[in-house]
Amino acid sequence: EAGVVQSPRYKIIEKKQPVAFWCNPISGHNTLYWYLQNLGQGPELLIRYENEEAVDDSQLPKDRFSAERLKGVDSTLKIQPAELGDSAVYLCASSSSRQESGANVLTFGAGSRLTVL
Amino acid sequence: GQQVMQIPQYQHVQEGEDFTTYCNSSTTLSNIQWYKQRPGGHPVFLIQLVKSGEVKKQKRLTFQFGEAKKNSSLHITATQTTDVGTYFCAGHGDSNYQLIWGAGTKLIIKP
């Protein structure tokens, strides 16, 4: 099993530039999450998808952030334009209501580290 | 809103000493999960507790879920260098999909 795959692993951009992150969840996982993690802090939920529907995007700064999960499989998270404060690690995770380890246990990808200069 | 407080923020121990982190929720949780994040890595699931008063063990790690399902602890016996990292608790509150994260406890082994 490939696990949750994210790309790119690292991205350095100048402020006001756009950036996009991609995530491919574990096969069969219908729930997909995008989290933001600042250094020394816990993950903060940006958006959660159930299949292709965004069911919790209350913490997503919609003026500059957007996300999509076409066909209910892989997902992209976009920031346009990026600001200095957006520098962080963007984590994607997936889960299923039917897992041997327990319902709704999250499997995280390696993350995409964004640096905005 | 629902919150999960986790303490301490950091714990420095000598290798071989024990380590404990505590989580306390403002409301009853339906379950609690524990994750470990190694330096430079991503959170990795350790265990999930569901029942009131539940205790589970994984080798040197002991996880407890309080009787009121509002608090939980992780205890590591005789820490090793491989235990270094940040331990997060995360609980499901009213909604089985809304996962509320603690701020994490960083385990540091003194040189």
Short mmCIF file of C-alpha atoms in Angstrom, two decimals:
data_model
loop_
_atom_site.label_atom_id
_atom_site.label_comp_id
_atom_site.label_asym_id
_atom_site.label_seq_id
_atom_site.Cartn_x
_atom_site.Cartn_y
_atom_site.Cartn_z
CA GLU A 1 0.00 0.00 0.00
CA ALA A 2 1.46 3.35 -1.08
CA GLY A 3 0.05 5.41 1.75
CA VAL A 4 -1.02 9.01 1.37
CA VAL A 5 1.08 10.68 -1.31
CA GLN A 6 1.68 14.42 -1.35
CA SER A 7 3.59 16.67 -3.69
CA PRO A 8 5.63 18.74 -3.78
CA ARG A 9 7.53 18.00 -0.57
CA TYR A 10 9.05 21.47 -0.53
CA LYS A 11 8.08 24.72 -2.20
CA ILE A 12 9.69 28.14 -1.96
CA ILE A 13 7.87 31.07 -3.51
CA GLU A 14 7.76 34.80 -3.23
CA LYS A 15 4.81 36.49 -1.61
CA LYS A 16 1.83 37.19 -3.86
CA GLN A 17 2.67 34.17 -6.03
CA PRO A 18 0.25 31.25 -6.34
CA VAL A 19 1.02 27.74 -5.11
CA ALA A 20 -0.75 24.41 -5.35
CA PHE A 21 -0.40 21.18 -3.40
CA TRP A 22 -1.60 17.76 -4.48
CA CYS A 23 -2.69 14.78 -2.43
CA ASN A 24 -3.57 11.22 -3.34
CA PRO A 25 -5.21 9.42 -0.42
CA ILE A 26 -5.14 5.74 0.44
CA SER A 27 -7.25 3.75 -1.98
CA GLY A 28 -10.76 3.31 -0.64
CA HIS A 29 -10.54 6.10 1.93
CA ASN A 30 -13.56 8.28 1.37
CA THR A 31 -12.60 11.02 3.84
CA LEU A 32 -9.79 13.41 3.00
CA TYR A 33 -8.41 16.17 5.21
CA TRP A 34 -6.12 19.13 4.62
CA TYR A 35 -4.32 20.35 7.71
CA LEU A 36 -1.92 23.21 8.31
CA GLN A 37 0.88 22.74 10.83
CA ASN A 38 3.10 25.53 12.08
CA LEU A 39 6.41 24.74 13.73
CA GLY A 40 5.95 23.46 17.25
CA GLN A 41 2.18 23.34 17.02
CA GLY A 42 -0.49 20.75 16.40
CA PRO A 43 -2.31 20.23 13.10
CA GLU A 44 -5.11 22.69 12.32
CA LEU A 45 -7.91 21.52 10.05
CA LEU A 46 -8.43 23.54 6.88
CA ILE A 47 -10.99 21.40 5.09
CA ARG A 48 -12.51 17.93 5.22
CA TYR A 49 -14.05 16.06 2.28
CA GLU A 50 -16.47 13.18 2.30
CA ASN A 51 -15.96 11.76 -1.18
CA GLU A 52 -16.15 14.83 -3.41
CA GLU A 53 -18.15 16.98 -1.00
CA ALA A 54 -16.48 19.53 1.27
CA VAL A 55 -18.33 18.95 4.55
CA ASP A 56 -16.21 21.12 6.85
CA ASP A 57 -14.40 24.14 5.42
CA SER A 58 -15.13 26.57 8.23
CA GLN A 59 -11.41 27.12 8.93
CA LEU A 60 -10.37 27.61 5.31
CA PRO A 61 -9.47 31.26 4.54
CA LYS A 62 -11.61 31.43 1.46
CA ASP A 63 -10.30 34.76 0.25
CA ARG A 64 -7.03 33.15 -0.79
CA PHE A 65 -7.34 29.40 -0.24
CA SER A 66 -9.30 26.98 -2.38
CA ALA A 67 -9.50 23.24 -2.58
CA GLU A 68 -11.10 20.64 -4.76
CA ARG A 69 -11.52 16.91 -4.80
CA LEU A 70 -12.83 16.04 -8.21
CA LYS A 71 -14.16 12.49 -8.56
CA GLY A 72 -13.72 11.98 -4.83
CA VAL A 73 -10.17 10.66 -5.04
CA ASP A 74 -7.16 12.97 -5.20
CA SER A 75 -7.29 16.57 -4.09
CA THR A 76 -5.55 19.89 -4.63
CA LEU A 77 -5.14 22.80 -2.26
CA LYS A 78 -4.34 26.17 -3.75
CA ILE A 79 -3.22 29.45 -2.26
CA GLN A 80 -3.47 32.59 -4.35
CA PRO A 81 -1.87 34.94 -3.57
CA ALA A 82 0.46 33.56 -0.91
CA GLU A 83 1.39 35.70 2.09
CA LEU A 84 4.40 35.50 4.39
CA GLY A 85 2.23 34.03 7.15
CA ASP A 86 1.28 31.08 4.97
CA SER A 87 4.72 29.52 5.51
CA ALA A 88 3.94 26.19 7.15
CA VAL A 89 3.64 22.49 6.47
CA TYR A 90 0.46 21.47 4.67
CA LEU A 91 -0.55 17.96 5.64
CA CYS A 92 -3.02 15.78 3.82
CA ALA A 93 -4.65 12.85 5.60
CA SER A 94 -7.26 10.28 4.75
CA SER A 95 -9.49 7.93 6.66
CA SER A 96 -12.29 5.46 6.25
CA SER A 97 -15.28 4.65 8.41
CA ARG A 98 -14.31 1.02 7.93
CA GLN A 99 -10.75 0.45 9.05
CA GLU A 100 -9.17 -2.37 10.94
CA SER A 101 -7.43 0.11 13.24
CA GLY A 102 -10.70 1.83 14.05
CA ALA A 103 -13.15 4.16 12.42
CA ASN A 104 -11.85 7.54 11.32
CA VAL A 105 -8.20 6.92 12.19
CA LEU A 106 -6.11 9.33 10.14
CA THR A 107 -3.21 8.34 7.91
CA PHE A 108 -1.09 11.37 7.07
CA GLY A 109 1.06 12.08 4.08
CA ALA A 110 4.62 13.36 4.47
CA GLY A 111 3.45 16.95 4.04
CA SER A 112 4.33 19.85 1.79
CA ARG A 113 6.58 22.43 3.39
CA LEU A 114 5.87 25.93 2.06
CA THR A 115 8.25 28.84 2.50
CA VAL A 116 7.00 32.24 1.41
CA LEU A 117 9.72 34.87 0.99
CA GLY B 1 -16.20 25.34 21.40
CA GLN B 2 -14.77 22.00 22.36
CA GLN B 3 -11.13 22.04 23.39
CA VAL B 4 -8.52 19.49 24.35
CA MET B 5 -5.78 20.72 26.65
CA GLN B 6 -2.54 18.75 26.64
CA ILE B 7 0.26 19.08 29.18
CA PRO B 8 3.12 19.47 29.55
CA GLN B 9 4.26 21.26 26.40
CA TYR B 10 7.76 19.80 26.77
CA GLN B 11 9.30 17.10 28.93
CA HIS B 12 13.04 16.60 29.24
CA VAL B 13 14.04 13.17 30.56
CA GLN B 14 17.19 11.14 30.93
CA GLU B 15 17.19 8.02 28.83
CA GLY B 16 15.65 5.29 30.95
CA GLU B 17 13.34 7.61 32.86
CA ASP B 18 9.58 7.54 32.46
CA PHE B 19 7.47 10.04 30.50
CA THR B 20 3.81 10.99 30.83
CA THR B 21 1.56 13.32 28.88
CA TYR B 22 -2.00 14.22 29.84
CA CYS B 23 -5.00 15.37 27.85
CA ASN B 24 -8.13 16.94 29.26
CA SER B 25 -11.25 17.75 27.28
CA SER B 26 -13.85 20.39 28.10
CA THR B 27 -16.57 17.96 27.03
CA THR B 28 -17.13 14.22 26.84
CA LEU B 29 -15.35 12.51 23.97
CA SER B 30 -16.65 9.56 22.00
CA ASN B 31 -13.10 8.29 21.59
CA ILE B 32 -9.52 9.48 21.81
CA GLN B 33 -6.62 8.82 19.49
CA TRP B 34 -2.91 9.19 20.07
CA TYR B 35 -0.37 10.09 17.39
CA LYS B 36 3.42 10.37 17.40
CA GLN B 37 5.32 12.83 15.23
CA ARG B 38 9.07 12.35 14.91
CA PRO B 39 11.19 15.47 14.29
CA GLY B 40 10.74 16.47 10.66
CA GLY B 41 8.06 13.84 10.17
CA HIS B 42 4.31 13.63 10.07
CA PRO B 43 1.85 12.40 12.71
CA VAL B 44 1.57 8.62 12.85
CA PHE B 45 -1.35 6.89 14.53
CA LEU B 46 -0.54 4.93 17.68
CA ILE B 47 -3.83 3.84 19.22
CA GLN B 48 -7.51 4.60 19.70
CA LEU B 49 -9.42 4.27 22.99
CA VAL B 50 -13.19 4.07 22.97
CA LYS B 51 -14.49 2.68 26.25
CA SER B 52 -14.76 4.47 29.57
CA GLY B 53 -11.81 3.53 31.81
CA GLU B 54 -10.07 1.69 28.99
CA VAL B 55 -6.36 0.87 29.35
CA LYS B 56 -4.26 -0.36 26.46
CA LYS B 57 -0.59 -1.24 26.30
CA GLN B 58 1.91 -1.29 23.46
CA LYS B 59 5.21 -2.61 24.79
CA ARG B 60 6.50 0.24 27.01
CA LEU B 61 3.56 2.56 26.22
CA THR B 62 0.41 2.58 28.37
CA PHE B 63 -2.67 4.52 27.27
CA GLN B 64 -5.61 5.31 29.52
CA PHE B 65 -9.05 6.80 28.87
CA GLY B 66 -10.77 8.30 31.90
CA GLU B 67 -13.98 7.02 33.39
CA ALA B 68 -15.83 10.18 32.35
CA LYS B 69 -14.28 10.01 28.86
CA LYS B 70 -12.94 13.54 29.27
CA ASN B 71 -9.29 12.81 29.94
CA SER B 72 -6.55 10.53 28.75
CA SER B 73 -2.90 9.85 29.39
CA LEU B 74 0.07 8.25 27.71
CA HIS B 75 2.85 6.84 29.87
CA ILE B 76 6.16 5.60 28.50
CA THR B 77 8.28 3.41 30.76
CA ALA B 78 12.07 3.55 30.52
CA THR B 79 12.32 5.97 27.60
CA GLN B 80 14.67 5.23 24.72
CA THR B 81 16.11 7.53 22.06
CA THR B 82 13.62 6.09 19.58
CA ASP B 83 10.80 7.58 21.68
CA VAL B 84 11.89 11.14 20.85
CA GLY B 85 9.16 13.17 19.17
CA THR B 86 5.92 14.99 19.85
CA TYR B 87 2.92 13.05 21.12
CA PHE B 88 -0.54 14.35 20.23
CA CYS B 89 -3.89 13.35 21.56
CA ALA B 90 -6.96 13.93 19.41
CA GLY B 91 -10.55 13.25 20.35
CA HIS B 92 -13.85 13.00 18.57
CA GLY B 93 -16.45 15.20 20.17
CA ASP B 94 -20.10 15.62 19.26
CA SER B 95 -19.47 14.67 15.68
CA ASN B 96 -17.63 11.47 14.95
CA TYR B 97 -15.77 13.35 12.22
CA GLN B 98 -14.74 16.47 14.14
CA LEU B 99 -11.33 15.57 15.54
CA ILE B 100 -10.13 17.96 18.25
CA TRP B 101 -6.35 18.02 18.64
CA GLY B 102 -4.25 18.69 21.70
CA ALA B 103 -1.21 20.94 21.27
CA GLY B 104 1.20 18.05 21.76
CA THR B 105 3.91 17.15 24.26
CA LYS B 106 7.46 17.10 23.02
CA LEU B 107 9.63 14.36 24.52
CA ILE B 108 13.27 15.37 24.67
CA ILE B 109 16.02 13.01 25.82
CA LYS B 110 18.77 14.81 27.71
CA PRO B 111 22.25 14.15 26.29
#
